[in-house]
Amino acid sequence: MVVICGGGIIGTSIAYYLAKRGVVSTVVDRVGICPAASGKAGGFLALDWNDGGPVGPLTRKSFELHAFLAEELNARTDYRRLTCQAISVTGGSRGPPKQAKLQGVEWADLGLVGSRPLGDESTIAQVHPKLLGEALWAEAAKAGCKLRIGQVDGVERSEGRVVGVSVDGEVIPTDKVVIAMGPWSDLASEWLGIPRTYGQKYHSVLMKPERVLSQAVFFQGASDPEVYPRPDGTVYVTGFPDPPGPVRENPGEVEVRADVVAKLTKSMTLVSSELGNAPVVLEQSCYLPCSPDGDPIIGAVPNLVGAYVATGHSCWGILNAPATGLAMSELIIDGHAASVDLTAFSPSRFG
């Protein structure tokens, strides 16, 4: 049996792909399935934005897998293709924004300066991360995987091998453990000597305009908000991140600050007559997991047989979760990942 510490999108993806190979796992989480960033992220997917860097091949494989999962899961995950634009706006710096219209721009219409396409339906997609995580877990649970609510507080070892995981002081016997706790994976740096993981806090609001929109926008100006319309008619707005640092708040208990929410809603009045008048139906915040060098930490833990880590995916956690889950299942079962080369993400790269 494999114990997966963390019930977010990375942990559920690993459980899903292990289950497809007949390997049962126990997922341990303090709250449940996708309670933190994995349930509160935007779910924006881009095929080629990571090309040219170590994450590029992982992203391309994962973008492909998202499309397969949308069909394979046969569940409501709100996967769809859409377009994306970068739009420059005055942001109110020159007085009240004037209404304007640019070619190729669907709904932004205030204070527009210019725009350029960032992708179309062939390279841009989205998914509802909470629905995806729940669908992945439902399939894993059908195969016999179990969810254990509790706090992981240590990894038991003997003669250089994993022999158990301590959850609320009780040891679960196992010879394989995966640390996939997002920014809370930092706790395992003390147990396993893996690299530190930090969290970057983002706030977001869901707005409900009168019509369903289908174009994601990255604004330049008005404090650079990011906007992801969803097929259910809501619109996800995020921005104003905090600096990365150690996470002091617990999963499921992350504070939503009214001042940041006000900034997000105010920014929409500067760029869109539609969203400027749309009601806010949800206010939330979460932490994105960050590694010391900005790339994910994925692979076997050095000097401890049976220990693995998969965290630090930053803003691309939802996008890269399927390929991470598939590659981790191969690494755990076969001893190496065949679908994606994980060498660049090894925790040993930090020394």
Coordinates of C-alpha atoms in Angstrom, one line a residue, residues 90-339:
T90 CA -5.4 52.6 -18.5
G91 CA -6.6 51.3 -15.2
G92 CA -8.1 54.7 -14.4
S93 CA -4.8 56.5 -14.3
R94 CA -6.1 59.0 -16.9
G95 CA -9.5 59.6 -15.4
P96 CA -12.6 57.5 -15.7
P97 CA -12.1 54.7 -18.2
K98 CA -13.8 55.2 -21.6
Q99 CA -15.7 52.5 -23.3
A100 CA -13.9 51.1 -26.3
K101 CA -13.9 48.0 -28.5
L102 CA -10.9 46.1 -29.8
Q103 CA -11.0 43.3 -32.4
G104 CA -10.8 39.9 -30.9
V105 CA -11.7 41.1 -27.4
E106 CA -14.9 39.5 -26.1
W107 CA -16.0 41.4 -23.0
A108 CA -13.3 43.9 -21.8
D109 CA -14.4 47.3 -23.0
L110 CA -13.2 50.0 -20.6
G111 CA -9.9 52.0 -20.8
L112 CA -8.5 49.7 -23.5
V113 CA -5.1 50.6 -24.9
G114 CA -4.2 47.5 -26.9
S115 CA -4.4 43.7 -27.0
R116 CA -2.7 40.6 -28.4
P117 CA -3.7 37.0 -28.5
L118 CA -2.1 34.6 -26.1
G119 CA -3.7 31.5 -27.5
D120 CA -6.9 30.0 -29.0
E121 CA -8.9 26.8 -28.6
S122 CA -5.9 24.7 -29.8
T123 CA -3.6 25.8 -27.0
I124 CA -5.8 27.1 -24.2
A125 CA -8.3 25.2 -22.0
Q126 CA -9.7 25.2 -18.5
V127 CA -11.1 22.9 -16.0
H128 CA -12.8 23.3 -12.6
P129 CA -10.1 22.0 -10.3
K130 CA -12.4 21.0 -7.4
L131 CA -14.6 19.0 -9.7
L132 CA -11.6 17.4 -11.4
G133 CA -10.1 16.4 -8.1
E134 CA -13.3 15.0 -6.8
A135 CA -13.8 13.0 -10.1
L136 CA -10.2 11.6 -9.9
W137 CA -10.8 10.6 -6.3
A138 CA -14.1 9.0 -7.0
E139 CA -12.4 6.6 -9.5
A140 CA -9.6 5.9 -7.1
A141 CA -12.1 5.2 -4.3
K142 CA -13.9 2.7 -6.5
A143 CA -10.7 0.8 -6.9
G144 CA -10.3 0.6 -3.1
C145 CA -8.3 3.7 -2.2
K146 CA -9.1 5.2 1.3
L147 CA -9.2 8.7 2.6
R148 CA -7.9 9.3 6.1
I149 CA -8.7 12.7 7.7
G150 CA -5.8 13.7 10.0
Q151 CA -2.5 15.5 10.3
V152 CA 0.7 13.8 9.1
D153 CA 3.3 14.3 11.8
G154 CA 6.2 12.1 10.7
V155 CA 7.6 9.3 8.6
E156 CA 8.8 6.2 10.3
R157 CA 12.0 4.5 9.0
S158 CA 14.2 1.5 9.6
E159 CA 17.5 0.7 8.0
G160 CA 17.1 3.4 5.4
R161 CA 13.6 2.4 4.4
V162 CA 10.2 3.8 5.0
V163 CA 8.1 1.5 7.3
G164 CA 5.2 3.8 8.3
V165 CA 3.6 7.2 8.4
S166 CA 2.5 8.8 11.6
V167 CA -1.0 10.4 11.5
D168 CA -2.1 12.2 14.7
G169 CA 0.4 10.0 16.5
E170 CA -0.8 6.7 15.1
V171 CA 1.5 4.9 12.7
I172 CA 0.1 3.6 9.4
P173 CA 2.4 0.7 8.3
T174 CA 3.6 1.2 4.7
D175 CA 6.8 0.9 2.7
K176 CA 6.0 3.8 0.3
V177 CA 5.0 7.4 1.1
V178 CA 4.4 10.4 -1.1
I179 CA 4.7 13.9 0.2
A180 CA 2.2 16.0 -1.8
M181 CA 1.0 18.5 0.7
G182 CA 1.4 21.7 -1.4
P183 CA 3.1 24.4 0.7
W184 CA 2.5 22.4 3.8
S185 CA 5.1 19.9 2.4
D186 CA 7.5 22.2 4.2
L187 CA 6.8 20.2 7.3
A188 CA 8.5 17.2 5.7
S189 CA 11.7 19.1 5.2
E190 CA 12.3 18.4 8.9
W191 CA 11.5 14.7 8.6
L192 CA 13.1 13.8 5.3
G193 CA 15.6 16.5 4.5
I194 CA 13.8 17.5 1.3
P195 CA 13.9 21.1 0.0
R196 CA 11.9 23.8 1.7
T197 CA 8.5 24.6 0.2
Y198 CA 6.9 28.0 0.5
G199 CA 3.4 29.4 -0.1
Q200 CA 2.3 32.4 -2.1
K201 CA -1.1 33.7 -1.0
Y202 CA -3.6 34.6 -3.7
H203 CA -7.1 35.9 -3.3
S204 CA -9.9 35.4 -5.8
V205 CA -13.5 36.3 -6.3
L206 CA -16.2 34.6 -8.4
M207 CA -18.5 37.1 -10.2
K208 CA -21.8 36.3 -12.0
P209 CA -22.4 38.5 -15.1
E210 CA -25.6 38.2 -17.1
R211 CA -24.1 36.0 -19.9
V212 CA -21.6 33.2 -20.1
L213 CA -18.2 34.5 -21.2
S214 CA -15.5 32.4 -23.0
Q215 CA -12.3 34.4 -23.1
A216 CA -9.6 34.4 -20.4
V217 CA -7.7 37.7 -20.0
F218 CA -4.4 38.7 -18.5
F219 CA -4.6 42.5 -18.0
Q220 CA -1.6 44.9 -18.1
G221 CA -2.7 47.8 -16.0
A222 CA -5.4 48.2 -13.3
S223 CA -3.0 46.2 -11.1
D224 CA -2.8 43.4 -13.6
P225 CA -5.7 41.1 -12.6
E226 CA -6.2 37.7 -14.3
V227 CA -9.7 36.7 -15.3
Y228 CA -11.0 33.3 -16.2
P229 CA -14.7 32.9 -17.2
R230 CA -16.2 29.5 -16.5
P231 CA -18.9 27.6 -18.5
D232 CA -21.2 27.7 -15.5
G233 CA -21.6 31.5 -16.0
T234 CA -19.3 32.5 -13.2
V235 CA -16.1 34.5 -13.7
Y236 CA -12.9 33.8 -11.7
V237 CA -10.9 37.0 -10.9
T238 CA -7.5 36.8 -9.1
G239 CA -4.5 39.0 -8.5
F240 CA -2.6 41.0 -5.8
P241 CA -0.5 38.1 -4.5
D242 CA 1.4 38.2 -1.3
P243 CA 5.2 37.5 -1.3
P244 CA 6.1 33.9 -1.0
G245 CA 7.0 32.7 2.5
P246 CA 6.4 30.0 5.1
V247 CA 2.7 29.2 5.6
R248 CA 1.4 29.8 9.1
E249 CA -2.3 29.2 8.4
N250 CA -3.9 25.8 8.3
P251 CA -5.6 24.2 5.4
G252 CA -9.3 25.1 5.4
E253 CA -8.7 28.0 7.7
V254 CA -7.0 30.5 5.4
E255 CA -8.1 34.1 6.0
V256 CA -9.8 36.1 3.3
R257 CA -8.8 39.7 3.6
A258 CA -11.5 42.2 2.8
D259 CA -9.1 44.8 1.4
V260 CA -7.8 42.5 -1.2
V261 CA -11.3 41.4 -2.2
A262 CA -12.2 45.1 -2.6
K263 CA -9.2 45.6 -4.9
L264 CA -10.2 42.7 -7.1
T265 CA -13.7 43.9 -7.5
K266 CA -12.6 47.5 -8.0
S267 CA -10.2 46.4 -10.8
M268 CA -13.1 45.0 -12.8
T269 CA -14.9 48.3 -12.7
L270 CA -11.9 49.7 -14.6
V271 CA -11.8 47.2 -17.4
S272 CA -15.3 45.9 -18.1
S273 CA -18.8 47.4 -18.0
E274 CA -20.2 43.8 -17.7
L275 CA -18.1 42.7 -14.8
G276 CA -18.1 46.1 -13.1
N277 CA -21.8 45.6 -12.5
A278 CA -21.7 41.8 -11.8
P279 CA -22.4 40.6 -8.3
V280 CA -19.7 38.8 -6.3
V281 CA -20.9 35.3 -5.3
L282 CA -17.8 33.9 -3.6
E283 CA -14.7 35.4 -1.9
Q284 CA -11.7 33.1 -1.2
S285 CA -8.0 32.8 -0.8
C286 CA -5.3 30.0 -1.0
Y287 CA -1.6 29.4 -1.1
L288 CA 0.3 28.3 -4.2
P289 CA 3.3 26.0 -3.3
C290 CA 6.6 27.4 -4.4
S291 CA 10.1 25.7 -4.5
P292 CA 13.4 27.5 -3.9
D293 CA 14.1 27.7 -7.7
G294 CA 10.6 28.0 -9.0
D295 CA 10.4 24.5 -10.6
P296 CA 8.4 21.6 -9.1
I297 CA 10.0 19.1 -6.8
I298 CA 9.1 15.6 -8.1
G299 CA 10.9 12.4 -7.5
A300 CA 12.4 9.9 -5.0
V301 CA 13.7 11.3 -1.7
P302 CA 17.5 10.7 -1.6
N303 CA 18.8 8.3 1.0
L304 CA 15.4 6.9 2.1
V305 CA 14.0 4.0 0.1
G306 CA 10.2 4.3 -0.4
A307 CA 9.9 8.0 0.1
Y308 CA 8.8 10.3 -2.7
V309 CA 7.8 14.0 -3.1
A310 CA 5.6 15.9 -5.5
T311 CA 5.1 19.5 -4.7
G312 CA 6.2 23.1 -5.6
H313 CA 4.1 23.4 -8.8
S314 CA 3.3 27.1 -8.2
C315 CA 0.6 28.6 -10.4
W316 CA 0.7 25.5 -12.8
G317 CA -0.3 22.9 -10.3
I318 CA -3.7 22.2 -11.8
L319 CA -2.2 22.2 -15.3
N320 CA 0.6 19.8 -14.5
A321 CA -1.2 17.5 -12.1
P322 CA -2.2 14.7 -14.5
A323 CA 1.3 14.3 -15.9
T324 CA 2.8 14.5 -12.4
G325 CA 0.4 11.8 -11.2
L326 CA 1.1 9.5 -14.2
A327 CA 4.9 9.9 -13.9
M328 CA 4.8 9.4 -10.1
S329 CA 2.8 6.2 -10.5
E330 CA 5.4 4.9 -13.0
L331 CA 8.2 5.9 -10.7
I332 CA 6.6 4.1 -7.7
I333 CA 5.6 0.9 -9.6
D334 CA 8.3 0.6 -12.2
G335 CA 11.2 2.4 -10.6
H336 CA 11.4 5.0 -13.4
A337 CA 9.0 7.4 -15.1
A338 CA 8.5 6.6 -18.8
S339 CA 5.9 9.2 -19.8

